[in-house]
C-alpha cells in the first residue's frame, strides 16, 4: 500500500490554527510506519510532509502565516486538486514556496523578498506549466 499526499490533509498539518477541530495530526502516517509494510516512495512522501510542516512552523507571526496560507491556497487552487493524491516530487513548487518564506520575520521583510526579480524567475521555473 502506497502512502501519497492529499493536499486537503496537508493544509491541516501546515496550518492547524485554522483547523482546531482536527486533532489527529500525522495519525495516518504513524499507523503506516507502525504497519511495517513500507516502500521507499511512501517514506519519502511522509518525510516531505514533515519537512513542509517544519518550514511552516518556523514562521510564528500570525500575519505572515495568514499570508503563507493564502499563497498556499492560491497555488493549490490554480495548479493542483485538493483531493487528488500526489507524490512528493509533484509538489516541489509548494516546497519552494515554504522554503522561500520560512525565515521571514516581518511583513516588510516579506514584501522585500517577494519583490526580488530572481525569486519571480525561480517560481516561473518550478511552477507547473499547465493549470490542471
mmCIF file with all atom_site columns, N, CA and C in Angstrom, residues 23-49:
data_model
loop_
_atom_site.group_PDB
_atom_site.id
_atom_site.type_symbol
_atom_site.label_atom_id
_atom_site.label_alt_id
_atom_site.label_comp_id
_atom_site.label_asym_id
_atom_site.label_entity_id
_atom_site.label_seq_id
_atom_site.pdbx_PDB_ins_code
_atom_site.Cartn_x
_atom_site.Cartn_y
_atom_site.Cartn_z
_atom_site.occupancy
_atom_site.B_iso_or_equiv
_atom_site.pdbx_formal_charge
_atom_site.auth_seq_id
_atom_site.auth_comp_id
_atom_site.auth_asym_id
_atom_site.auth_atom_id
_atom_site.pdbx_PDB_model_num
ATOM 1  N N  . UNK A 1 23 ? -7.718 16.912 15.368 1.00 0.00 ? 23 UNK A N  1
ATOM 2  C CA . UNK A 1 23 ? -6.753 16.564 16.416 1.00 0.00 ? 23 UNK A CA 1
ATOM 3  C C  . UNK A 1 23 ? -5.815 15.414 16.038 1.00 0.00 ? 23 UNK A C  1
ATOM 4  N N  . UNK A 1 24 ? -6.056 14.750 14.939 1.00 0.00 ? 24 UNK A N  1
ATOM 5  C CA . UNK A 1 24 ? -5.292 13.550 14.591 1.00 0.00 ? 24 UNK A CA 1
ATOM 6  C C  . UNK A 1 24 ? -4.170 13.842 13.610 1.00 0.00 ? 24 UNK A C  1
ATOM 7  N N  . UNK A 1 25 ? -3.334 14.792 13.948 1.00 0.00 ? 25 UNK A N  1
ATOM 8  C CA . UNK A 1 25 ? -2.236 15.141 13.062 1.00 0.00 ? 25 UNK A CA 1
ATOM 9  C C  . UNK A 1 25 ? -1.212 14.007 13.000 1.00 0.00 ? 25 UNK A C  1
ATOM 10 N N  . UNK A 1 26 ? -0.830 13.649 11.790 1.00 0.00 ? 26 UNK A N  1
ATOM 11 C CA . UNK A 1 26 ? 0.142  12.594 11.499 1.00 0.00 ? 26 UNK A CA 1
ATOM 12 C C  . UNK A 1 26 ? -0.299 11.211 11.997 1.00 0.00 ? 26 UNK A C  1
ATOM 13 N N  . UNK A 1 27 ? -1.575 11.041 12.293 1.00 0.00 ? 27 UNK A N  1
ATOM 14 C CA . UNK A 1 27 ? -2.066 9.742  12.765 1.00 0.00 ? 27 UNK A CA 1
ATOM 15 C C  . UNK A 1 27 ? -1.945 8.670  11.680 1.00 0.00 ? 27 UNK A C  1
ATOM 16 N N  . UNK A 1 28 ? -2.345 9.011  10.455 1.00 0.00 ? 28 UNK A N  1
ATOM 17 C CA . UNK A 1 28 ? -2.252 8.039  9.355  1.00 0.00 ? 28 UNK A CA 1
ATOM 18 C C  . UNK A 1 28 ? -0.803 7.672  9.066  1.00 0.00 ? 28 UNK A C  1
ATOM 19 N N  . UNK A 1 29 ? 0.079  8.656  9.132  1.00 0.00 ? 29 UNK A N  1
ATOM 20 C CA . UNK A 1 29 ? 1.491  8.395  8.864  1.00 0.00 ? 29 UNK A CA 1
ATOM 21 C C  . UNK A 1 29 ? 2.083  7.466  9.927  1.00 0.00 ? 29 UNK A C  1
ATOM 22 N N  . UNK A 1 30 ? 1.734  7.715  11.186 1.00 0.00 ? 30 UNK A N  1
ATOM 23 C CA . UNK A 1 30 ? 2.240  6.857  12.263 1.00 0.00 ? 30 UNK A CA 1
ATOM 24 C C  . UNK A 1 30 ? 1.728  5.428  12.126 1.00 0.00 ? 30 UNK A C  1
ATOM 25 N N  . UNK A 1 31 ? 0.456  5.274  11.799 1.00 0.00 ? 31 UNK A N  1
ATOM 26 C CA . UNK A 1 31 ? -0.079 3.918  11.644 1.00 0.00 ? 31 UNK A CA 1
ATOM 27 C C  . UNK A 1 31 ? 0.568  3.217  10.446 1.00 0.00 ? 31 UNK A C  1
ATOM 28 N N  . UNK A 1 32 ? 0.844  3.973  9.393  1.00 0.00 ? 32 UNK A N  1
ATOM 29 C CA . UNK A 1 32 ? 1.533  3.388  8.232  1.00 0.00 ? 32 UNK A CA 1
ATOM 30 C C  . UNK A 1 32 ? 2.940  2.929  8.620  1.00 0.00 ? 32 UNK A C  1
ATOM 31 N N  . UNK A 1 33 ? 3.658  3.762  9.351  1.00 0.00 ? 33 UNK A N  1
ATOM 32 C CA . UNK A 1 33 ? 5.019  3.405  9.758  1.00 0.00 ? 33 UNK A CA 1
ATOM 33 C C  . UNK A 1 33 ? 5.016  2.211  10.714 1.00 0.00 ? 33 UNK A C  1
ATOM 34 N N  . UNK A 1 34 ? 4.001  2.124  11.569 1.00 0.00 ? 34 UNK A N  1
ATOM 35 C CA . UNK A 1 34 ? 3.915  1.004  12.510 1.00 0.00 ? 34 UNK A CA 1
ATOM 36 C C  . UNK A 1 34 ? 3.533  -0.294 11.816 1.00 0.00 ? 34 UNK A C  1
ATOM 37 N N  . UNK A 1 35 ? 2.929  -0.207 10.645 1.00 0.00 ? 35 UNK A N  1
ATOM 38 C CA . UNK A 1 35 ? 2.497  -1.417 9.936  1.00 0.00 ? 35 UNK A CA 1
ATOM 39 C C  . UNK A 1 35 ? 3.683  -2.262 9.469  1.00 0.00 ? 35 UNK A C  1
ATOM 40 N N  . UNK A 1 36 ? 4.810  -1.605 9.208  1.00 0.00 ? 36 UNK A N  1
ATOM 41 C CA . UNK A 1 36 ? 5.990  -2.325 8.763  1.00 0.00 ? 36 UNK A CA 1
ATOM 42 C C  . UNK A 1 36 ? 5.986  -2.682 7.289  1.00 0.00 ? 36 UNK A C  1
ATOM 43 N N  . UNK A 1 37 ? 4.954  -2.291 6.556  1.00 0.00 ? 37 UNK A N  1
ATOM 44 C CA . UNK A 1 37 ? 4.855  -2.592 5.125  1.00 0.00 ? 37 UNK A CA 1
ATOM 45 C C  . UNK A 1 37 ? 5.154  -1.325 4.330  1.00 0.00 ? 37 UNK A C  1
ATOM 46 N N  . UNK A 1 38 ? 6.400  -0.915 4.360  1.00 0.00 ? 38 UNK A N  1
ATOM 47 C CA . UNK A 1 38 ? 6.795  0.352  3.762  1.00 0.00 ? 38 UNK A CA 1
ATOM 48 C C  . UNK A 1 38 ? 7.322  0.161  2.360  1.00 0.00 ? 38 UNK A C  1
ATOM 49 N N  . UNK A 1 39 ? 7.259  1.230  1.607  1.00 0.00 ? 39 UNK A N  1
ATOM 50 C CA . UNK A 1 39 ? 8.001  1.297  0.357  1.00 0.00 ? 39 UNK A CA 1
ATOM 51 C C  . UNK A 1 39 ? 8.696  2.660  0.340  1.00 0.00 ? 39 UNK A C  1
ATOM 52 N N  . UNK A 1 40 ? 9.728  2.768  -0.479 1.00 0.00 ? 40 UNK A N  1
ATOM 53 C CA . UNK A 1 40 ? 10.577 3.965  -0.466 1.00 0.00 ? 40 UNK A CA 1
ATOM 54 C C  . UNK A 1 40 ? 9.818  5.236  -0.811 1.00 0.00 ? 40 UNK A C  1
ATOM 55 N N  . UNK A 1 41 ? 8.914  5.168  -1.765 1.00 0.00 ? 41 UNK A N  1
ATOM 56 C CA . UNK A 1 41 ? 8.190  6.388  -2.153 1.00 0.00 ? 41 UNK A CA 1
ATOM 57 C C  . UNK A 1 41 ? 7.278  6.866  -1.032 1.00 0.00 ? 41 UNK A C  1
ATOM 58 N N  . UNK A 1 42 ? 6.690  5.956  -0.288 1.00 0.00 ? 42 UNK A N  1
ATOM 59 C CA . UNK A 1 42 ? 5.825  6.353  0.826  1.00 0.00 ? 42 UNK A CA 1
ATOM 60 C C  . UNK A 1 42 ? 6.626  7.003  1.950  1.00 0.00 ? 42 UNK A C  1
ATOM 61 N N  . UNK A 1 43 ? 7.767  6.450  2.242  1.00 0.00 ? 43 UNK A N  1
ATOM 62 C CA . UNK A 1 43 ? 8.628  7.034  3.279  1.00 0.00 ? 43 UNK A CA 1
ATOM 63 C C  . UNK A 1 43 ? 9.068  8.433  2.859  1.00 0.00 ? 43 UNK A C  1
ATOM 64 N N  . UNK A 1 44 ? 9.392  8.596  1.593  1.00 0.00 ? 44 UNK A N  1
ATOM 65 C CA . UNK A 1 44 ? 9.796  9.909  1.083  1.00 0.00 ? 44 UNK A CA 1
ATOM 66 C C  . UNK A 1 44 ? 8.627  10.887 1.133  1.00 0.00 ? 44 UNK A C  1
ATOM 67 N N  . UNK A 1 45 ? 7.419  10.440 0.846  1.00 0.00 ? 45 UNK A N  1
ATOM 68 C CA . UNK A 1 45 ? 6.242  11.303 0.940  1.00 0.00 ? 45 UNK A CA 1
ATOM 69 C C  . UNK A 1 45 ? 6.003  11.762 2.372  1.00 0.00 ? 45 UNK A C  1
ATOM 70 N N  . UNK A 1 46 ? 6.152  10.860 3.319  1.00 0.00 ? 46 UNK A N  1
ATOM 71 C CA . UNK A 1 46 ? 5.975  11.224 4.731  1.00 0.00 ? 46 UNK A CA 1
ATOM 72 C C  . UNK A 1 46 ? 7.066  12.194 5.161  1.00 0.00 ? 46 UNK A C  1
ATOM 73 N N  . UNK A 1 47 ? 8.275  11.939 4.750  1.00 0.00 ? 47 UNK A N  1
ATOM 74 C CA . UNK A 1 47 ? 9.394  12.843 5.057  1.00 0.00 ? 47 UNK A CA 1
ATOM 75 C C  . UNK A 1 47 ? 9.141  14.236 4.490  1.00 0.00 ? 47 UNK A C  1
ATOM 76 N N  . UNK A 1 48 ? 8.597  14.294 3.290  1.00 0.00 ? 48 UNK A N  1
ATOM 77 C CA . UNK A 1 48 ? 8.266  15.564 2.651  1.00 0.00 ? 48 UNK A CA 1
ATOM 78 C C  . UNK A 1 48 ? 7.230  16.330 3.474  1.00 0.00 ? 48 UNK A C  1
ATOM 79 N N  . UNK A 1 49 ? 6.210  15.628 3.960  1.00 0.00 ? 49 UNK A N  1
ATOM 80 C CA . UNK A 1 49 ? 5.176  16.277 4.774  1.00 0.00 ? 49 UNK A CA 1
ATOM 81 C C  . UNK A 1 49 ? 5.759  16.837 6.076  1.00 0.00 ? 49 UNK A C  1
#
